[in-house]
PDB file of C-alpha atoms in Angstrom:
ATOM      1  CA  MET A   1      82.740  76.052  97.668  1.00 59.00           C
ATOM      2  CA  ASP A   2      80.402  79.023  97.128  1.00 74.00           C
ATOM      3  CA  LEU A   3      81.296  81.673  99.706  1.00 94.00           C
ATOM      4  CA  ALA A   4      80.132  85.289  99.654  1.00 95.00           C
ATOM      5  CA  ASP A   5      82.619  87.933  98.545  1.00 96.00           C
ATOM      6  CA  LEU A   6      82.817  90.218 101.572  1.00 98.00           C
ATOM      7  CA  PHE A   7      85.450  92.489  99.988  1.00 98.00           C
ATOM      8  CA  PRO A   8      83.925  93.933  96.798  1.00 96.00           C
ATOM      9  CA  GLY A   9      86.532  95.663  94.671  1.00 97.00           C
ATOM     10  CA  PHE A  10      89.438  93.871  96.380  1.00 98.00           C
ATOM     11  CA  GLU A  11      91.806  91.611  94.491  1.00 98.00           C
ATOM     12  CA  ALA A  12      92.264  88.008  95.652  1.00 98.00           C
ATOM     13  CA  ARG A  13      95.754  86.626  95.186  1.00 98.00           C
ATOM     14  CA  THR A  14      97.887  83.706  96.370  1.00 98.00           C
ATOM     15  CA  VAL A  15     101.534  84.652  96.972  1.00 98.00           C
ATOM     16  CA  ASP A  16     104.437  82.246  97.357  1.00 98.00           C
ATOM     17  CA  VAL A  17     106.510  83.430 100.341  1.00 98.00           C
ATOM     18  CA  GLY A  18     108.870  80.465 100.571  1.00 97.00           C
ATOM     19  CA  ASP A  19     107.760  77.746 102.977  1.00 94.00           C
ATOM     20  CA  VAL A  20     104.078  78.459 102.341  1.00 98.00           C
ATOM     21  CA  LYS A  21     101.708  80.257 100.017  1.00 98.00           C
ATOM     22  CA  LEU A  22      99.577  82.986 101.536  1.00 98.00           C
ATOM     23  CA  PHE A  23      96.085  83.847 100.381  1.00 98.00           C
ATOM     24  CA  VAL A  24      95.712  87.626 100.492  1.00 98.00           C
ATOM     25  CA  ARG A  25      93.116  90.265  99.740  1.00 98.00           C
ATOM     26  CA  LEU A  26      94.438  93.545  98.301  1.00 98.00           C
ATOM     27  CA  GLY A  27      92.418  96.733  98.192  1.00 98.00           C
ATOM     28  CA  GLY A  28      92.248 100.424  98.961  1.00 98.00           C
ATOM     29  CA  ARG A  29      94.200 103.207  97.330  1.00 93.00           C
ATOM     30  CA  GLU A  30      97.219 102.051  95.365  1.00 93.00           C
ATOM     31  CA  ASP A  31      98.981 105.380  95.992  1.00 95.00           C
ATOM     32  CA  ALA A  32      98.392 105.250  99.759  1.00 97.00           C
ATOM     33  CA  PRO A  33     100.727 103.947 102.479  1.00 98.00           C
ATOM     34  CA  PRO A  34     100.435 100.184 103.064  1.00 98.00           C
ATOM     35  CA  LEU A  35      98.625  98.718 106.064  1.00 98.00           C
ATOM     36  CA  VAL A  36      98.810  94.991 106.820  1.00 99.00           C
ATOM     37  CA  CYS A  37      95.981  93.510 108.924  1.00 99.00           C
ATOM     38  CA  LEU A  38      96.506  90.115 110.588  1.00 99.00           C
ATOM     39  CA  HIS A  39      93.538  88.109 111.892  1.00 98.00           C
ATOM     40  CA  GLY A  40      93.460  85.760 114.868  1.00 98.00           C
ATOM     41  CA  PHE A  41      92.002  82.430 115.972  1.00 98.00           C
ATOM     42  CA  PRO A  42      89.653  80.858 114.936  1.00 98.00           C
ATOM     43  CA  GLU A  43      89.059  83.227 112.047  1.00 98.00           C
ATOM     44  CA  THR A  44      90.511  84.420 108.718  1.00 98.00           C
ATOM     45  CA  HIS A  45      91.047  87.745 106.949  1.00 98.00           C
ATOM     46  CA  VAL A  46      87.235  88.001 106.908  1.00 98.00           C
ATOM     47  CA  LEU A  47      87.560  89.421 110.445  1.00 98.00           C
ATOM     48  CA  TRP A  48      88.334  92.804 108.823  1.00 98.00           C
ATOM     49  CA  ALA A  49      85.345  92.934 106.466  1.00 98.00           C
ATOM     50  CA  LYS A  50      83.351  95.487 108.477  1.00 98.00           C
ATOM     51  CA  ILE A  51      86.184  97.987 108.896  1.00 98.00           C
ATOM     52  CA  ALA A  52      88.008  97.389 105.604  1.00 98.00           C
ATOM     53  CA  PRO A  53      85.985 100.021 103.682  1.00 98.00           C
ATOM     54  CA  GLY A  54      86.895 102.697 106.222  1.00 98.00           C
ATOM     55  CA  LEU A  55      90.556 101.721 106.224  1.00 98.00           C
ATOM     56  CA  ALA A  56      90.624 101.475 102.424  1.00 98.00           C
ATOM     57  CA  GLU A  57      89.831 105.190 102.131  1.00 97.00           C
ATOM     58  CA  HIS A  58      93.270 105.969 103.549  1.00 98.00           C
ATOM     59  CA  PHE A  59      95.525 102.956 102.963  1.00 98.00           C
ATOM     60  CA  ARG A  60      96.651 100.277 100.564  1.00 98.00           C
ATOM     61  CA  LEU A  61      95.191  97.320 102.463  1.00 98.00           C
ATOM     62  CA  ILE A  62      96.907  93.937 102.623  1.00 98.00           C
ATOM     63  CA  LEU A  63      94.759  91.281 104.320  1.00 99.00           C
ATOM     64  CA  PRO A  64      96.439  87.850 104.390  1.00 99.00           C
ATOM     65  CA  ASP A  65      95.332  84.592 105.912  1.00 98.00           C
ATOM     66  CA  LEU A  66      98.024  83.412 108.324  1.00 98.00           C
ATOM     67  CA  ARG A  67      99.785  80.167 107.375  1.00 98.00           C
ATOM     68  CA  GLY A  68      97.561  77.199 108.202  1.00 98.00           C
ATOM     69  CA  TYR A  69      94.469  79.420 108.425  1.00 98.00           C
ATOM     70  CA  GLY A  70      91.822  80.268 105.856  1.00 98.00           C
ATOM     71  CA  TRP A  71      93.062  79.498 102.358  1.00 97.00           C
ATOM     72  CA  SER A  72      96.794  79.861 102.992  1.00 98.00           C
ATOM     73  CA  SER A  73      98.787  76.644 102.773  1.00 98.00           C
ATOM     74  CA  VAL A  74      99.425  74.393 105.775  1.00 98.00           C
ATOM     75  CA  PRO A  75     103.118  73.934 106.627  1.00 98.00           C
ATOM     76  CA  VAL A  76     104.730  70.579 107.396  1.00 96.00           C
ATOM     77  CA  ILE A  77     104.671  69.854 111.144  1.00 96.00           C
ATOM     78  CA  CYS A  78     107.966  70.104 113.045  1.00 97.00           C
ATOM     79  CA  ASP A  79     108.691  68.342 116.328  1.00 97.00           C
ATOM     80  CA  ASP A  80     109.112  71.694 118.110  1.00 97.00           C
ATOM     81  CA  HIS A  81     106.064  73.228 116.329  1.00 98.00           C
ATOM     82  CA  ALA A  82     108.315  75.960 114.900  1.00 98.00           C
ATOM     83  CA  GLN A  83     106.365  75.847 111.634  1.00 98.00           C
ATOM     84  CA  MET A  84     103.544  77.693 113.455  1.00 98.00           C
ATOM     85  CA  SER A  85     105.750  79.935 115.568  1.00 98.00           C
ATOM     86  CA  LYS A  86     105.079  83.651 115.525  1.00 98.00           C
ATOM     87  CA  ARG A  87     108.624  84.109 114.198  1.00 98.00           C
ATOM     88  CA  ALA A  88     107.805  81.980 111.142  1.00 98.00           C
ATOM     89  CA  MET A  89     104.513  83.795 110.603  1.00 98.00           C
ATOM     90  CA  ALA A  90     106.215  87.194 110.933  1.00 99.00           C
ATOM     91  CA  ALA A  91     108.775  86.127 108.337  1.00 98.00           C
ATOM     92  CA  ASP A  92     105.861  85.219 106.030  1.00 98.00           C
ATOM     93  CA  VAL A  93     104.503  88.758 106.313  1.00 99.00           C
ATOM     94  CA  VAL A  94     107.901  90.307 105.584  1.00 98.00           C
ATOM     95  CA  ALA A  95     108.320  88.050 102.534  1.00 98.00           C
ATOM     96  CA  LEU A  96     104.791  88.907 101.391  1.00 98.00           C
ATOM     97  CA  MET A  97     105.521  92.622 101.581  1.00 98.00           C
ATOM     98  CA  ASP A  98     108.777  92.102  99.689  1.00 98.00           C
ATOM     99  CA  GLU A  99     106.832  90.357  96.947  1.00 98.00           C
ATOM    100  CA  LEU A 100     104.309  93.199  96.856  1.00 98.00           C
ATOM    101  CA  GLY A 101     107.050  95.828  96.726  1.00 98.00           C
ATOM    102  CA  HIS A 102     106.528  97.508 100.111  1.00 98.00           C
ATOM    103  CA  ASP A 103     109.635  98.211 102.174  1.00 98.00           C
ATOM    104  CA  ARG A 104     107.875  99.751 105.171  1.00 98.00           C
ATOM    105  CA  PHE A 105     104.300  99.429 106.382  1.00 98.00           C
ATOM    106  CA  ALA A 106     101.916  99.898 109.276  1.00 98.00           C
ATOM    107  CA  LEU A 107     100.759  96.721 110.997  1.00 99.00           C
ATOM    108  CA  LEU A 108      97.470  95.916 112.704  1.00 99.00           C
ATOM    109  CA  GLY A 109      96.894  92.580 114.418  1.00 99.00           C
ATOM    110  CA  HIS A 110      94.131  90.906 116.384  1.00 98.00           C
ATOM    111  CA  ASP A 111      94.527  87.929 118.733  1.00 98.00           C
ATOM    112  CA  ARG A 112      97.095  85.475 117.264  1.00 98.00           C
ATOM    113  CA  GLY A 113      97.721  87.974 114.477  1.00 98.00           C
ATOM    114  CA  ALA A 114      98.657  90.562 117.096  1.00 98.00           C
ATOM    115  CA  ARG A 115     101.181  88.087 118.517  1.00 98.00           C
ATOM    116  CA  VAL A 116     102.649  87.743 115.038  1.00 99.00           C
ATOM    117  CA  ALA A 117     102.742  91.549 114.834  1.00 99.00           C
ATOM    118  CA  HIS A 118     104.550  91.751 118.176  1.00 98.00           C
ATOM    119  CA  ARG A 119     107.186  89.275 116.978  1.00 98.00           C
ATOM    120  CA  LEU A 120     107.586  91.114 113.669  1.00 98.00           C
ATOM    121  CA  ALA A 121     108.210  94.361 115.561  1.00 98.00           C
ATOM    122  CA  LEU A 122     111.047  92.637 117.446  1.00 98.00           C
ATOM    123  CA  ASP A 123     112.570  90.668 114.562  1.00 98.00           C
ATOM    124  CA  HIS A 124     112.127  93.244 111.779  1.00 98.00           C
ATOM    125  CA  PRO A 125     111.849  96.679 113.447  1.00 98.00           C
ATOM    126  CA  GLU A 126     113.111  98.512 110.370  1.00 98.00           C
ATOM    127  CA  ARG A 127     110.033  97.439 108.392  1.00 98.00           C
ATOM    128  CA  LEU A 128     107.343  99.070 110.544  1.00 98.00           C
ATOM    129  CA  THR A 129     105.945 102.597 110.689  1.00 98.00           C
ATOM    130  CA  ARG A 130     103.224 101.947 113.280  1.00 98.00           C
ATOM    131  CA  LEU A 131     101.889  99.021 115.281  1.00 98.00           C
ATOM    132  CA  ALA A 132      98.359  98.407 116.579  1.00 98.00           C
ATOM    133  CA  LEU A 133      97.553  95.395 118.768  1.00 98.00           C
ATOM    134  CA  LEU A 134      93.953  94.311 119.420  1.00 98.00           C
ATOM    135  CA  ASP A 135      92.827  92.452 122.540  1.00 98.00           C
ATOM    136  CA  ILE A 136      96.005  90.770 123.712  1.00 98.00           C
ATOM    137  CA  VAL A 137      98.621  91.090 126.402  1.00 98.00           C
ATOM    138  CA  PRO A 138     102.119  89.670 125.778  1.00 98.00           C
ATOM    139  CA  THR A 139     102.400  85.883 125.516  1.00 98.00           C
ATOM    140  CA  LEU A 140     104.683  85.679 128.568  1.00 97.00           C
ATOM    141  CA  THR A 141     102.147  87.683 130.596  1.00 97.00           C
ATOM    142  CA  MET A 142      99.358  85.331 129.536  1.00 97.00           C
ATOM    143  CA  TRP A 143     101.325  82.240 130.520  1.00 97.00           C
ATOM    144  CA  ALA A 144     102.265  83.766 133.871  1.00 96.00           C
ATOM    145  CA  ALA A 145      98.559  84.284 134.571  1.00 95.00           C
ATOM    146  CA  ILE A 146      97.703  80.752 133.406  1.00 96.00           C
ATOM    147  CA  ASP A 147     100.509  79.203 135.458  1.00 94.00           C
ATOM    148  CA  ALA A 148      99.232  81.068 138.518  1.00 94.00           C
ATOM    149  CA  ASN A 149      95.635  79.992 137.894  1.00 93.00           C
ATOM    150  CA  PRO A 150      95.055  76.896 135.726  1.00 86.00           C
ATOM    151  CA  ASP A 151      91.379  77.842 135.351  1.00 91.00           C
ATOM    152  CA  PHE A 152      92.311  81.089 133.592  1.00 94.00           C
ATOM    153  CA  ALA A 153      91.908  80.958 129.769  1.00 95.00           C
ATOM    154  CA  PRO A 154      91.722  77.132 129.812  1.00 95.00           C
ATOM    155  CA  HIS A 155      91.700  76.872 126.002  1.00 96.00           C
ATOM    156  CA  TRP A 156      95.371  77.903 125.961  1.00 97.00           C
ATOM    157  CA  ARG A 157      96.380  74.739 127.784  1.00 97.00           C
ATOM    158  CA  ARG A 158      93.879  72.435 126.148  1.00 97.00           C
ATOM    159  CA  LEU A 159      94.649  73.423 122.563  1.00 98.00           C
ATOM    160  CA  ALA A 160      98.373  73.056 123.285  1.00 98.00           C
ATOM    161  CA  GLU A 161      98.032  69.447 124.453  1.00 98.00           C
ATOM    162  CA  PRO A 162      99.934  66.880 122.359  1.00 98.00           C
ATOM    163  CA  ALA A 163      98.256  65.649 119.204  1.00 98.00           C
ATOM    164  CA  PRO A 164      95.758  64.230 118.621  1.00 98.00           C
ATOM    165  CA  ALA A 165      93.931  65.089 121.864  1.00 98.00           C
ATOM    166  CA  PRO A 166      92.597  68.560 120.972  1.00 98.00           C
ATOM    167  CA  GLU A 167      92.150  67.628 117.314  1.00 98.00           C
ATOM    168  CA  THR A 168      89.950  64.710 118.395  1.00 98.00           C
ATOM    169  CA  TRP A 169      88.022  66.863 120.848  1.00 96.00           C
ATOM    170  CA  ILE A 170      87.282  69.530 118.224  1.00 98.00           C
ATOM    171  CA  GLY A 171      86.808  66.985 115.429  1.00 97.00           C
ATOM    172  CA  ALA A 172      83.868  65.355 117.195  1.00 97.00           C
ATOM    173  CA  ASP A 173      81.816  68.453 116.276  1.00 97.00           C
ATOM    174  CA  PRO A 174      83.993  71.150 114.650  1.00 97.00           C
ATOM    175  CA  ASP A 175      81.067  73.304 113.592  1.00 97.00           C
ATOM    176  CA  GLY A 176      79.550  73.263 117.061  1.00 97.00           C
ATOM    177  CA  TRP A 177      82.939  73.893 118.666  1.00 98.00           C
ATOM    178  CA  LEU A 178      83.537  76.865 116.393  1.00 98.00           C
ATOM    179  CA  ARG A 179      80.122  78.391 117.010  1.00 98.00           C
ATOM    180  CA  ASP A 180      80.346  77.928 120.779  1.00 98.00           C
ATOM    181  CA  THR A 181      83.828  79.448 120.887  1.00 98.00           C
ATOM    182  CA  LEU A 182      82.982  82.463 118.764  1.00 98.00           C
ATOM    183  CA  ALA A 183      79.799  83.177 120.721  1.00 98.00           C
ATOM    184  CA  GLY A 184      81.493  82.594 124.061  1.00 97.00           C
ATOM    185  CA  TRP A 185      84.177  85.198 123.405  1.00 98.00           C
ATOM    186  CA  THR A 186      81.749  87.991 122.493  1.00 98.00           C
ATOM    187  CA  ALA A 187      80.280  90.389 125.029  1.00 98.00           C
ATOM    188  CA  ALA A 188      76.734  89.354 124.081  1.00 98.00           C
ATOM    189  CA  LYS A 189      77.546  85.606 124.136  1.00 97.00           C
ATOM    190  CA  ASP A 190      75.903  85.079 120.760  1.00 98.00           C
ATOM    191  CA  LEU A 191      76.782  85.026 117.051  1.00 98.00           C
ATOM    192  CA  LYS A 192      74.987  88.189 115.918  1.00 98.00           C
ATOM    193  CA  ALA A 193      78.208  90.180 115.488  1.00 98.00           C
ATOM    194  CA  PHE A 194      79.487  87.837 112.782  1.00 98.00           C
ATOM    195  CA  GLY A 195      76.590  87.273 110.408  1.00 94.00           C
ATOM    196  CA  GLY A 196      75.924  84.160 108.385  1.00 97.00           C
ATOM    197  CA  LYS A 197      78.260  85.033 105.502  1.00 97.00           C
ATOM    198  CA  ALA A 198      81.321  85.491 107.725  1.00 98.00           C
ATOM    199  CA  LEU A 199      80.454  82.381 109.724  1.00 98.00           C
ATOM    200  CA  ALA A 200      80.341  80.398 106.491  1.00 98.00           C
ATOM    201  CA  HIS A 201      83.905  81.474 105.731  1.00 98.00           C
ATOM    202  CA  TYR A 202      85.129  80.497 109.195  1.00 98.00           C
ATOM    203  CA  ARG A 203      83.308  77.174 109.066  1.00 98.00           C
ATOM    204  CA  ALA A 204      84.698  76.347 105.618  1.00 98.00           C
ATOM    205  CA  PHE A 205      88.301  76.445 106.765  1.00 97.00           C
ATOM    206  CA  PHE A 206      87.997  75.369 110.407  1.00 97.00           C
ATOM    207  CA  THR A 207      86.112  72.159 109.691  1.00 95.00           C
ATOM    208  CA  VAL A 208      88.970  70.873 107.467  1.00 97.00           C
ATOM    209  CA  PRO A 209      90.982  68.491 109.717  1.00 97.00           C
ATOM    210  CA  GLU A 210      94.457  69.589 108.569  1.00 97.00           C
ATOM    211  CA  ARG A 211      93.529  73.207 109.251  1.00 98.00           C
ATOM    212  CA  THR A 212      92.085  72.401 112.659  1.00 98.00           C
ATOM    213  CA  ALA A 213      95.411  70.690 113.366  1.00 98.00           C
ATOM    214  CA  ALA A 214      97.316  73.785 112.201  1.00 98.00           C
ATOM    215  CA  CYS A 215      95.356  75.902 114.685  1.00 98.00           C
ATOM    216  CA  CYS A 216      96.283  73.499 117.484  1.00 98.00           C
ATOM    217  CA  GLU A 217      99.901  73.658 116.329  1.00 98.00           C
ATOM    218  CA  ASP A 218      99.671  77.442 116.646  1.00 98.00           C
ATOM    219  CA  TYR A 219      98.790  77.021 120.335  1.00 98.00           C
ATOM    220  CA  ARG A 220     101.506  74.398 120.828  1.00 98.00           C
ATOM    221  CA  ALA A 221     104.018  76.871 119.441  1.00 98.00           C
ATOM    222  CA  GLY A 222     102.587  79.478 121.807  1.00 98.00           C
ATOM    223  CA  ALA A 223     103.157  77.168 124.770  1.00 98.00           C
ATOM    224  CA  GLY A 224     106.729  76.347 123.785  1.00 98.00           C
ATOM    225  CA  ILE A 225     108.923  77.945 121.163  1.00 98.00           C
ATOM    226  CA  ASP A 226     107.140  81.318 121.217  1.00 98.00           C
ATOM    227  CA  ARG A 227     107.840  81.603 124.944  1.00 98.00           C
ATOM    228  CA  VAL A 228     111.476  80.768 124.297  1.00 98.00           C
ATOM    229  CA  HIS A 229     111.746  83.440 121.609  1.00 98.00           C
ATOM    230  CA  ASP A 230     110.063  86.069 123.792  1.00 98.00           C
ATOM    231  CA  THR A 231     112.240  85.261 126.801  1.00 98.00           C
ATOM    232  CA  GLU A 232     115.359  85.483 124.636  1.00 98.00           C
ATOM    233  CA  SER A 233     114.237  88.823 123.205  1.00 98.00           C
ATOM    234  CA  LEU A 234     113.622  90.305 126.636  1.00 97.00           C
ATOM    235  CA  GLY A 235     116.997  89.069 127.861  1.00 97.00           C
ATOM    236  CA  ALA A 236     118.748  90.541 124.841  1.00 98.00           C
ATOM    237  CA  GLY A 237     117.119  93.935 125.398  1.00 97.00           C
ATOM    238  CA  ARG A 238     115.050  93.857 122.219  1.00 98.00           C
ATOM    239  CA  ARG A 239     112.005  96.094 122.482  1.00 98.00           C
ATOM    240  CA  ILE A 240     109.247  97.566 120.305  1.00 98.00           C
ATOM    241  CA  ALA A 241     110.670 100.749 118.805  1.00 98.00           C
ATOM    242  CA  VAL A 242     107.696 101.979 116.776  1.00 98.00           C
ATOM    243  CA  PRO A 243     104.661 103.978 117.987  1.00 98.00           C
ATOM    244  CA  THR A 244     102.132 101.484 119.323  1.00 98.00           C
ATOM    245  CA  ARG A 245      98.439 101.582 120.152  1.00 98.00           C
ATOM    246  CA  VAL A 246      96.771  98.812 122.174  1.00 98.00           C
ATOM    247  CA  LEU A 247      92.996  98.326 122.101  1.00 98.00           C
ATOM    248  CA  TRP A 248      91.080  95.779 124.135  1.00 98.00           C
ATOM    249  CA  GLY A 249      87.510  94.679 124.588  1.00 98.00           C
ATOM    250  CA  GLU A 250      86.102  95.863 127.886  1.00 96.00           C
ATOM    251  CA  GLY A 251      84.608  92.385 128.269  1.00 92.00           C
ATOM    252  CA  GLY A 252      87.697  90.521 127.096  1.00 90.00           C
ATOM    253  CA  ILE A 253      90.493  88.555 128.735  1.00 93.00           C
ATOM    254  CA  PRO A 254      93.104  91.379 128.882  1.00 94.00           C
ATOM    255  CA  THR A 255      91.018  93.291 131.425  1.00 94.00           C
ATOM    256  CA  ARG A 256      91.433  90.387 133.861  1.00 92.00           C
ATOM    257  CA  ILE A 257      95.234  90.620 133.941  1.00 90.00           C
ATOM    258  CA  GLY A 258      96.724  93.352 136.093  1.00 81.00           C
ATOM    259  CA  PRO A 259      95.432  96.897 136.503  1.00 80.00           C
ATOM    260  CA  SER A 260      95.587  97.701 132.766  1.00 90.00           C
ATOM    261  CA  PRO A 261      96.618  95.960 129.520  1.00 94.00           C
ATOM    262  CA  LEU A 262      98.912  98.936 128.907  1.00 95.00           C
ATOM    263  CA  ASP A 263     100.898  98.047 132.014  1.00 95.00           C
ATOM    264  CA  ALA A 264     101.599  94.629 130.514  1.00 96.00           C
ATOM    265  CA  TRP A 265     103.024  96.198 127.343  1.00 97.00           C
ATOM    266  CA  ARG A 266     105.224  98.884 128.905  1.00 97.00           C
ATOM    267  CA  PRO A 267     108.161  96.516 129.621  1.00 97.00           C
ATOM    268  CA  TRP A 268     108.206  95.658 125.917  1.00 98.00           C
ATOM    269  CA  MET A 269     108.602  99.249 124.726  1.00 98.00           C
ATOM    270  CA  ALA A 270     111.921 100.878 123.890  1.00 98.00           C
ATOM    271  CA  PRO A 271     112.610 104.004 125.990  1.00 97.00           C
ATOM    272  CA  GLY A 272     110.787 107.018 124.620  1.00 97.00           C
ATOM    273  CA  THR A 273     108.629 105.019 122.192  1.00 98.00           C
ATOM    274  CA  PRO A 274     104.992 106.195 122.269  1.00 98.00           C
ATOM    275  CA  LEU A 275     102.477 103.731 123.700  1.00 98.00           C
ATOM    276  CA  ASP A 276      98.801 104.387 124.272  1.00 97.00           C
ATOM    277  CA  GLY A 277      95.538 102.522 124.257  1.00 96.00           C
ATOM    278  CA  ALA A 278      91.935 102.256 125.330  1.00 96.00           C
ATOM    279  CA  GLY A 279      89.120  99.855 125.955  1.00 97.00           C
ATOM    280  CA  VAL A 280      86.294  99.347 123.463  1.00 98.00           C
ATOM    281  CA  ALA A 281      82.755  98.310 124.421  1.00 98.00           C
ATOM    282  CA  ALA A 282      83.039  94.758 123.087  1.00 98.00           C
ATOM    283  CA  GLY A 283      84.197  91.274 123.916  1.00 98.00           C
ATOM    284  CA  HIS A 284      87.145  89.742 122.082  1.00 98.00           C
ATOM    285  CA  PHE A 285      86.214  90.429 118.447  1.00 98.00           C
ATOM    286  CA  LEU A 286      86.470  94.223 118.324  1.00 98.00           C
ATOM    287  CA  PRO A 287      86.317  94.699 114.521  1.00 98.00           C
ATOM    288  CA  GLU A 288      83.137  92.628 114.302  1.00 98.00           C
ATOM    289  CA  GLU A 289      81.388  93.469 117.573  1.00 98.00           C
ATOM    290  CA  ALA A 290      82.141  97.202 117.522  1.00 98.00           C
ATOM    291  CA  PRO A 291      83.395  98.132 114.043  1.00 98.00           C
ATOM    292  CA  GLN A 292      82.706 101.852 114.201  1.00 98.00           C
ATOM    293  CA  ALA A 293      84.244 102.305 117.638  1.00 98.00           C
ATOM    294  CA  THR A 294      87.250 100.224 116.619  1.00 98.00           C
ATOM    295  CA  LEU A 295      87.753 102.205 113.429  1.00 98.00           C
ATOM    296  CA  ALA A 296      87.402 105.482 115.329  1.00 98.00           C
ATOM    297  CA  ALA A 297      90.065 104.341 117.803  1.00 98.00           C
ATOM    298  CA  LEU A 298      92.461 103.215 115.062  1.00 98.00           C
ATOM    299  CA  LEU A 299      92.339 105.882 112.361  1.00 98.00           C
ATOM    300  CA  PRO A 300      93.701 108.885 114.311  1.00 97.00           C
ATOM    301  CA  PHE A 301      96.661 106.773 115.385  1.00 98.00           C
ATOM    302  CA  LEU A 302      97.335 105.181 112.003  1.00 98.00           C
ATOM    303  CA  LEU A 303      97.063 108.524 110.170  1.00 97.00           C
ATOM    304  CA  ARG A 304      99.224 110.482 112.592  1.00 88.00           C
ATOM    305  CA  ASN A 305     102.420 111.886 111.063  1.00 75.00           C
TER     306      ASN A 305
END
């Protein structure tokens, strides 16, 4: 398939991390500190294309596709959907960084990738130097809001329905479903923020049935085993112990939960651990809708000693 290279000068590599093989883009300064960027649903590492050049001036960039997404391999389905749990995905990232020779790294995540980043901060706190989370509140907070109002974020429930219901629903017109979803989650309610080249990348993976199914499995894990893991972590007193910045789209879902997305994250922070954040004039896809504002909000935090 002929897809545009949106990361000129970056290396493309496939890395075996155990259960799966991750497709990853590597770029930036080789002598700089490593920064891992994790995309969300229904996208790939291409999410970072607009801000990658700015980040690459300061960091060694590692841009993987999450398991089941993009060109990373699709894991075998488990009855409890653990193969798409955030714990499994976080372990992939740790194994990837081991393979690349990086003991510690900064971590930036958007959407589902930010949920993976949250889990990694709890399961592998010794690996992180900084954590940035884009346009999410904690999974337990989201489900509390959904349980209180079934009309809130209805895709969370629908995508988590047992197979093959959501796969059939999406499969009737995967390209149309993808375009409608991407446009619907932007502030402008259109596709202008993405551009045809990025959309071609998203369409290429999302219209493959086994990858559509993997995305649904991601949401099934979010409705089940991820909630179990988060509840267990809270009960055990495990908290984020690395400086954290939270950014959200002023037109996105996090603004509709509580007085501030920061309030939702405070219970997850270890005492004395810095937490800050701000809204960005965008919908859900901050790096694509507002790349310069997003980069400006990230760099001072990521570069801080």
